[in-house]
Amino acid sequence: MAKFFQHLIGPRVSPEEFRAHRIRYTAPTLMFMLARVLLLVSLFLPYWHMELEAPQYPNGLFLTAHVNNLSGDVREIDGLNHYIGMRPLGEAAAFERSVAIWAIIAMFLLVEGAAFIHSKWAVLLAIPAITFPVAFLADLYYWMRSFGLNLDPEAPLSASVKPFVPTVIGEGGIGQFKTYAEMGTGYWFAVACGVITVIGFFFHWRAYRGLYRRMITREHAVASMEAIG
Amino acid sequence: MNARFRFRIGSALAAMLLAGVAIEATTLTAEAQQEGRRRRRSDAQEAAPLELTPAQVAKLTEVANSRSLNMDDLLSAAKTFTPSGRHDEYVLFSSGGQSGQVFAFGVPSMRLLRSIAVFTPESWQGYGFGGDNDRVHEELMINGKPVLWGDTHHPGLSETGGEYDGQFLFISDKANARVGVIDLRDWETKQIVKNPLTISDHGGSFVTPNTEYIIEGGQYATVLGYGYAPIEDYQKSYRGMVTFWKFDRAKGRIDVSKSFAMELPPYWQDLSDAGKGASDGFIFMNSFNVEMATGGIEDGNPPFEAGASKRDMDYMHIIDWRKAEAAFGAGKVKMINGFPVIMLETSIADGFLHFTPEPKSPHGVDVTPNGQFMVVAGKLDPHVTVYSVAKVKKAIADKKYSGSDVYGVPILDFDSVMEAQVEVGLGPLHTQFDDKGYAYTSLFLDSAVARWTLGGEYEAKNPEQPWKLVTKTPVQYNIGHLAAAEGDSASPDGKYLISMAKWSVDRFLPTGPLLPQNFQLLDIGSTGTDMPVIYDMPVGVGEPHYCQMIKADKLKTWTVYPEIGWNAHEQRMDPKAPKSGSEGVTRDGTNVLVNMTAIRSHFKPEHVEVNEGDTITWRITSTETAIDATHGFCIGGYNINLSLEPSEFVEFTFVADRAGTYPFYCTEFCSALHLEMAGYLHVKPKGLTAAPALDSVQAGK
């Protein structure tokens, strides 16, 4: 059991070794740290924007999604959406938004944990943070599609507006509205977090690869000796 | 503790610090971001500097020639034309005269922005059309009689330190001696107070420099408290007055319980102005008919117009209002019609009422921006007479009297307080000021605006000699008041001036025998004789008297009420306001309560069924939050129409005393499905036992 655990967390670095190759061991740690900070900060930044433009809204209507809430002209957009029978935006991704903060904190801690694990298993802990941007986008698309395709057939304008999939990124349109959607700063922070984590792993594994293999070799040697002995 | 561990702790702390700073910065950024996106759109409208090419000059010349415009016309057009979407620099709040309303115009475009109903029910704003017990009707009652109009005269913007602060607007009703209070956050009338002493008056509504009081001066002397006495007892029983309405800025209301009045001799008090700066603490008020003529042309007596104009001098009233306030505080008052009045003997004994002679049947008394001078325009004298407040203070201290009037009010010696007289022309009425040491006086008989120079501190501000006429610009015709940009405040802007002409005669297309008034815009931005008229605007909605022009950016106007369910009268969220999801009709005996919400494009509920004779309390909340998404709500045949502005809550009560089927609908074209925003009030006739149930109506659908 202890051996399994040791395999999992990998070898520790002796102070002498650390002093000898300071950069080798601190570079990945700093990268993971940067990734974590980016992810944490992204909590406070918008992940996605949509701007709606129509003649009677000279200042436009805006929708901003943070990981845990939707803000902007939600009320007005809901009011307009009722004409085409779209459900209120507040019903979209309600579960995802309610757990988002904890999920991000969990990812933060997992990446933190990954930095402590000097084996190749560390990558498992970082997978959520690395794949998070893709998951976010997929979820966004899922909800847009679900909302756009499930319009209330009893709505005032259901005869003239057929179900549609709103544009998730880029220019779209519905009725007299033009829509412009783009990913926000928070999302790019999350992407940067993922990319930096991957790069961090490269250096992380490069730093500990030798130590890890030496540890395994040593264990094999000990095992052989015991077998022989 | 090894180095590695120390490093970890250190870096964790650094990361937390970094994260803290980043979070702080990015939270602010995120908030600013949406605002920035909105701004980006409006910034795009900025015009590039213009340079005319020869081809463009030719085009402009062609247009000008085809419309017979000269260079001055083109310049006037360029100075006033306001392109689509561009906002005006100033807002002009004008009395609406006999319409009983206030009108707001943009300057320099002279476009009508909107009317504000005050003394006259107005259906678009739903003002006074809210059923049987409408608050407006109750406020407009005088002696138990609804008086549903007003002769609005003088708007007074609230001031802080002698400057317009853009918070409130007061407006007087000459015909019925009332003052209306308008909140400039939503441009709606919040209060109307009726003067308890006099039926009509003229000298409202002027404010003290910090809007401590709103001054309402009298005019036609009567027996105070709506009393009666034969005209033969005029000198004994008739009295003039000035009322000090205490303004409670936090509540946005006049506090009648802290207001008081002063008894004055039965001269016909006219306009007034509050001192500021050097003259802070004084009220200056004109009067005419110190002759105390009582008319009677039908009996061969001289008519008022002759009798009241006999003497060469009338009396300017000089009132130390802080001393008057102290006398009121000390209880030195007599209650007349339930209202505290400081009697003449108290004002004389406590030394806060003085007169000084002024020529001749004057109209306006206007204090210069620094407060050092008072300018009186005697309508039957070609001069403006300028008084020095320093000299007034000295004369009061030295008791330099030339006598006293028949009521014992001391009269300050004219020569001791007069600073200058400037001959400006015939029929001078009112004076306003600019930032270049000029004063502007309206000349009724000359139909002109006179520009003349002030002395004292103002002497260095322009090249001309002090106290001299500089130029006159003809206006069309019979100018009454005039208003320069912030021209009666402590720091006039010196940009635009409105001439409020009573007659327009030939200036516009004929509109039948009733012609509009003419508001003319003068450019007073230059010095010397350059003071052209640059715009004529017909005002065909009543005869405005006075107006004030405030820099538009001083107004902090709401475009949507702050919270859904807003009670605009109380300026707060109303817990009674129906919420989305709590709509319905409930009955308690013959009292029916309707809780309704309105949003594009439906009312909820859409059917309200009551019995003939039921008393209905109907509450509607607009759950809109978008700018300009206003709904109306009318019930035809019941004289009901409401304006439901975004987030507003309105309650009204009426007795459904006529059976029938009454469609109700939205009266503001709100949306593409506006016509569908309707419903039915079903009033079941009395004694109808087998009523066609509403269920069957719905079942038929």
PDB file of N, CA, C and O in Angstrom, chain B residues 295-330:
ATOM      1  N   GLY B 295     -61.087 101.900  -8.301  1.00  0.00           N
ATOM      2  CA  GLY B 295     -61.776 101.712  -9.578  1.00  0.00           C
ATOM      3  C   GLY B 295     -63.225 102.149  -9.525  1.00  0.00           C
ATOM      4  O   GLY B 295     -63.619 102.996  -8.710  1.00  0.00           O
ATOM      5  N   GLY B 296     -64.009 101.578 -10.394  1.00  0.00           N
ATOM      6  CA  GLY B 296     -65.433 101.918 -10.437  1.00  0.00           C
ATOM      7  C   GLY B 296     -65.766 102.764 -11.640  1.00  0.00           C
ATOM      8  O   GLY B 296     -66.481 103.752 -11.545  1.00  0.00           O
ATOM      9  N   ILE B 297     -65.265 102.384 -12.780  1.00  0.00           N
ATOM     10  CA  ILE B 297     -65.486 103.111 -14.024  1.00  0.00           C
ATOM     11  C   ILE B 297     -66.986 103.234 -14.303  1.00  0.00           C
ATOM     12  O   ILE B 297     -67.453 104.228 -14.849  1.00  0.00           O
ATOM     13  N   GLU B 298     -67.757 102.232 -13.850  1.00  0.00           N
ATOM     14  CA  GLU B 298     -69.194 102.220 -14.102  1.00  0.00           C
ATOM     15  C   GLU B 298     -69.914 103.328 -13.336  1.00  0.00           C
ATOM     16  O   GLU B 298     -71.024 103.720 -13.683  1.00  0.00           O
ATOM     17  N   ASP B 299     -69.256 103.836 -12.272  1.00  0.00           N
ATOM     18  CA  ASP B 299     -69.853 104.927 -11.502  1.00  0.00           C
ATOM     19  C   ASP B 299     -69.181 106.262 -11.822  1.00  0.00           C
ATOM     20  O   ASP B 299     -69.299 107.216 -11.063  1.00  0.00           O
ATOM     21  N   GLY B 300     -68.434 106.309 -12.904  1.00  0.00           N
ATOM     22  CA  GLY B 300     -67.772 107.545 -13.285  1.00  0.00           C
ATOM     23  C   GLY B 300     -66.467 107.794 -12.557  1.00  0.00           C
ATOM     24  O   GLY B 300     -65.856 108.843 -12.690  1.00  0.00           O
ATOM     25  N   ASN B 301     -65.995 106.785 -11.791  1.00  0.00           N
ATOM     26  CA  ASN B 301     -64.697 106.924 -11.134  1.00  0.00           C
ATOM     27  C   ASN B 301     -63.600 106.590 -12.133  1.00  0.00           C
ATOM     28  O   ASN B 301     -63.845 105.894 -13.127  1.00  0.00           O
ATOM     29  N   PRO B 302     -62.388 107.039 -11.867  1.00  0.00           N
ATOM     30  CA  PRO B 302     -61.294 106.628 -12.756  1.00  0.00           C
ATOM     31  C   PRO B 302     -61.131 105.116 -12.694  1.00  0.00           C
ATOM     32  O   PRO B 302     -61.179 104.540 -11.603  1.00  0.00           O
ATOM     33  N   PRO B 303     -60.990 104.457 -13.827  1.00  0.00           N
ATOM     34  CA  PRO B 303     -60.777 103.005 -13.802  1.00  0.00           C
ATOM     35  C   PRO B 303     -59.443 102.697 -13.126  1.00  0.00           C
ATOM     36  O   PRO B 303     -58.591 103.568 -12.975  1.00  0.00           O
ATOM     37  N   PHE B 304     -59.278 101.448 -12.771  1.00  0.00           N
ATOM     38  CA  PHE B 304     -58.021 101.066 -12.113  1.00  0.00           C
ATOM     39  C   PHE B 304     -56.814 101.487 -12.925  1.00  0.00           C
ATOM     40  O   PHE B 304     -55.814 101.949 -12.384  1.00  0.00           O
ATOM     41  N   GLU B 305     -56.892 101.304 -14.226  1.00  0.00           N
ATOM     42  CA  GLU B 305     -55.717 101.579 -15.062  1.00  0.00           C
ATOM     43  C   GLU B 305     -55.244 103.021 -14.917  1.00  0.00           C
ATOM     44  O   GLU B 305     -54.060 103.302 -15.017  1.00  0.00           O
ATOM     45  N   ALA B 306     -56.195 103.944 -14.656  1.00  0.00           N
ATOM     46  CA  ALA B 306     -55.796 105.338 -14.475  1.00  0.00           C
ATOM     47  C   ALA B 306     -55.497 105.621 -13.011  1.00  0.00           C
ATOM     48  O   ALA B 306     -54.453 106.189 -12.661  1.00  0.00           O
ATOM     49  N   GLY B 307     -56.400 105.159 -12.139  1.00  0.00           N
ATOM     50  CA  GLY B 307     -56.245 105.451 -10.720  1.00  0.00           C
ATOM     51  C   GLY B 307     -54.961 104.871 -10.147  1.00  0.00           C
ATOM     52  O   GLY B 307     -54.311 105.494  -9.296  1.00  0.00           O
ATOM     53  N   ALA B 308     -54.582 103.702 -10.605  1.00  0.00           N
ATOM     54  CA  ALA B 308     -53.404 103.041 -10.044  1.00  0.00           C
ATOM     55  C   ALA B 308     -52.106 103.565 -10.650  1.00  0.00           C
ATOM     56  O   ALA B 308     -51.027 103.106 -10.293  1.00  0.00           O
ATOM     57  N   SER B 309     -52.214 104.504 -11.599  1.00  0.00           N
ATOM     58  CA  SER B 309     -51.010 104.990 -12.287  1.00  0.00           C
ATOM     59  C   SER B 309     -50.762 106.467 -12.036  1.00  0.00           C
ATOM     60  O   SER B 309     -49.961 107.099 -12.713  1.00  0.00           O
ATOM     61  N   LYS B 310     -51.462 107.031 -11.072  1.00  0.00           N
ATOM     62  CA  LYS B 310     -51.380 108.482 -10.853  1.00  0.00           C
ATOM     63  C   LYS B 310     -50.027 108.943 -10.348  1.00  0.00           C
ATOM     64  O   LYS B 310     -49.440 109.875 -10.858  1.00  0.00           O
ATOM     65  N   ARG B 311     -49.543 108.259  -9.330  1.00  0.00           N
ATOM     66  CA  ARG B 311     -48.338 108.780  -8.663  1.00  0.00           C
ATOM     67  C   ARG B 311     -47.078 108.430  -9.446  1.00  0.00           C
ATOM     68  O   ARG B 311     -47.033 107.457 -10.197  1.00  0.00           O
ATOM     69  N   ASP B 312     -46.057 109.217  -9.214  1.00  0.00           N
ATOM     70  CA  ASP B 312     -44.788 108.974  -9.909  1.00  0.00           C
ATOM     71  C   ASP B 312     -44.004 107.837  -9.266  1.00  0.00           C
ATOM     72  O   ASP B 312     -43.123 107.263  -9.887  1.00  0.00           O
ATOM     73  N   MET B 313     -44.301 107.595  -7.999  1.00  0.00           N
ATOM     74  CA  MET B 313     -43.528 106.569  -7.302  1.00  0.00           C
ATOM     75  C   MET B 313     -44.461 105.548  -6.646  1.00  0.00           C
ATOM     76  O   MET B 313     -45.519 105.895  -6.139  1.00  0.00           O
ATOM     77  N   ASP B 314     -44.007 104.298  -6.684  1.00  0.00           N
ATOM     78  CA  ASP B 314     -44.639 103.263  -5.864  1.00  0.00           C
ATOM     79  C   ASP B 314     -43.595 102.809  -4.847  1.00  0.00           C
ATOM     80  O   ASP B 314     -42.553 103.451  -4.710  1.00  0.00           O
ATOM     81  N   TYR B 315     -43.877 101.697  -4.149  1.00  0.00           N
ATOM     82  CA  TYR B 315     -42.937 101.283  -3.111  1.00  0.00           C
ATOM     83  C   TYR B 315     -42.339  99.914  -3.387  1.00  0.00           C
ATOM     84  O   TYR B 315     -43.064  98.925  -3.546  1.00  0.00           O
ATOM     85  N   MET B 316     -41.020  99.890  -3.404  1.00  0.00           N
ATOM     86  CA  MET B 316     -40.365  98.581  -3.339  1.00  0.00           C
ATOM     87  C   MET B 316     -40.394  98.138  -1.881  1.00  0.00           C
ATOM     88  O   MET B 316     -40.050  98.919  -0.989  1.00  0.00           O
ATOM     89  N   HIS B 317     -40.817  96.891  -1.654  1.00  0.00           N
ATOM     90  CA  HIS B 317     -40.830  96.333  -0.298  1.00  0.00           C
ATOM     91  C   HIS B 317     -39.496  95.637  -0.051  1.00  0.00           C
ATOM     92  O   HIS B 317     -39.041  94.856  -0.889  1.00  0.00           O
ATOM     93  N   ILE B 318     -38.883  95.953   1.062  1.00  0.00           N
ATOM     94  CA  ILE B 318     -37.611  95.320   1.430  1.00  0.00           C
ATOM     95  C   ILE B 318     -37.856  94.544   2.725  1.00  0.00           C
ATOM     96  O   ILE B 318     -38.156  95.141   3.759  1.00  0.00           O
ATOM     97  N   ILE B 319     -37.759  93.235   2.635  1.00  0.00           N
ATOM     98  CA  ILE B 319     -38.104  92.386   3.780  1.00  0.00           C
ATOM     99  C   ILE B 319     -36.880  91.584   4.202  1.00  0.00           C
ATOM    100  O   ILE B 319     -36.232  90.948   3.373  1.00  0.00           O
ATOM    101  N   ASP B 320     -36.556  91.656   5.478  1.00  0.00           N
ATOM    102  CA  ASP B 320     -35.484  90.823   6.034  1.00  0.00           C
ATOM    103  C   ASP B 320     -36.145  89.510   6.464  1.00  0.00           C
ATOM    104  O   ASP B 320     -36.744  89.420   7.530  1.00  0.00           O
ATOM    105  N   TRP B 321     -36.029  88.483   5.575  1.00  0.00           N
ATOM    106  CA  TRP B 321     -36.840  87.283   5.839  1.00  0.00           C
ATOM    107  C   TRP B 321     -36.343  86.446   7.011  1.00  0.00           C
ATOM    108  O   TRP B 321     -37.114  85.707   7.620  1.00  0.00           O
ATOM    109  N   ARG B 322     -35.069  86.582   7.364  1.00  0.00           N
ATOM    110  CA  ARG B 322     -34.608  85.811   8.526  1.00  0.00           C
ATOM    111  C   ARG B 322     -35.224  86.375   9.808  1.00  0.00           C
ATOM    112  O   ARG B 322     -35.571  85.636  10.716  1.00  0.00           O
ATOM    113  N   LYS B 323     -35.368  87.708   9.844  1.00  0.00           N
ATOM    114  CA  LYS B 323     -36.037  88.307  11.024  1.00  0.00           C
ATOM    115  C   LYS B 323     -37.517  87.946  11.030  1.00  0.00           C
ATOM    116  O   LYS B 323     -38.105  87.739  12.097  1.00  0.00           O
ATOM    117  N   ALA B 324     -38.110  87.897   9.851  1.00  0.00           N
ATOM    118  CA  ALA B 324     -39.525  87.502   9.769  1.00  0.00           C
ATOM    119  C   ALA B 324     -39.689  86.070  10.266  1.00  0.00           C
ATOM    120  O   ALA B 324     -40.609  85.746  11.021  1.00  0.00           O
ATOM    121  N   GLU B 325     -38.743  85.215   9.841  1.00  0.00           N
ATOM    122  CA  GLU B 325     -38.756  83.816  10.267  1.00  0.00           C
ATOM    123  C   GLU B 325     -38.648  83.735  11.796  1.00  0.00           C
ATOM    124  O   GLU B 325     -39.345  82.943  12.447  1.00  0.00           O
ATOM    125  N   ALA B 326     -37.792  84.598  12.375  1.00  0.00           N
ATOM    126  CA  ALA B 326     -37.625  84.608  13.833  1.00  0.00           C
ATOM    127  C   ALA B 326     -38.915  85.049  14.516  1.00  0.00           C
ATOM    128  O   ALA B 326     -39.315  84.476  15.540  1.00  0.00           O
ATOM    129  N   ALA B 327     -39.575  86.051  13.959  1.00  0.00           N
ATOM    130  CA  ALA B 327     -40.844  86.517  14.544  1.00  0.00           C
ATOM    131  C   ALA B 327     -41.888  85.409  14.498  1.00  0.00           C
ATOM    132  O   ALA B 327     -42.632  85.183  15.455  1.00  0.00           O
ATOM    133  N   PHE B 328     -41.918  84.677  13.366  1.00  0.00           N
ATOM    134  CA  PHE B 328     -42.845  83.535  13.247  1.00  0.00           C
ATOM    135  C   PHE B 328     -42.485  82.469  14.288  1.00  0.00           C
ATOM    136  O   PHE B 328     -43.359  81.943  14.993  1.00  0.00           O
ATOM    137  N   GLY B 329     -41.176  82.222  14.424  1.00  0.00           N
ATOM    138  CA  GLY B 329     -40.716  81.230  15.403  1.00  0.00           C
ATOM    139  C   GLY B 329     -41.087  81.626  16.823  1.00  0.00           C
ATOM    140  O   GLY B 329     -41.362  80.775  17.670  1.00  0.00           O
ATOM    141  N   ALA B 330     -41.090  82.948  17.076  1.00  0.00           N
ATOM    142  CA  ALA B 330     -41.413  83.440  18.421  1.00  0.00           C
ATOM    143  C   ALA B 330     -42.917  83.529  18.640  1.00  0.00           C
ATOM    144  O   ALA B 330     -43.376  83.996  19.696  1.00  0.00           O
TER     145      ALA B 330
END
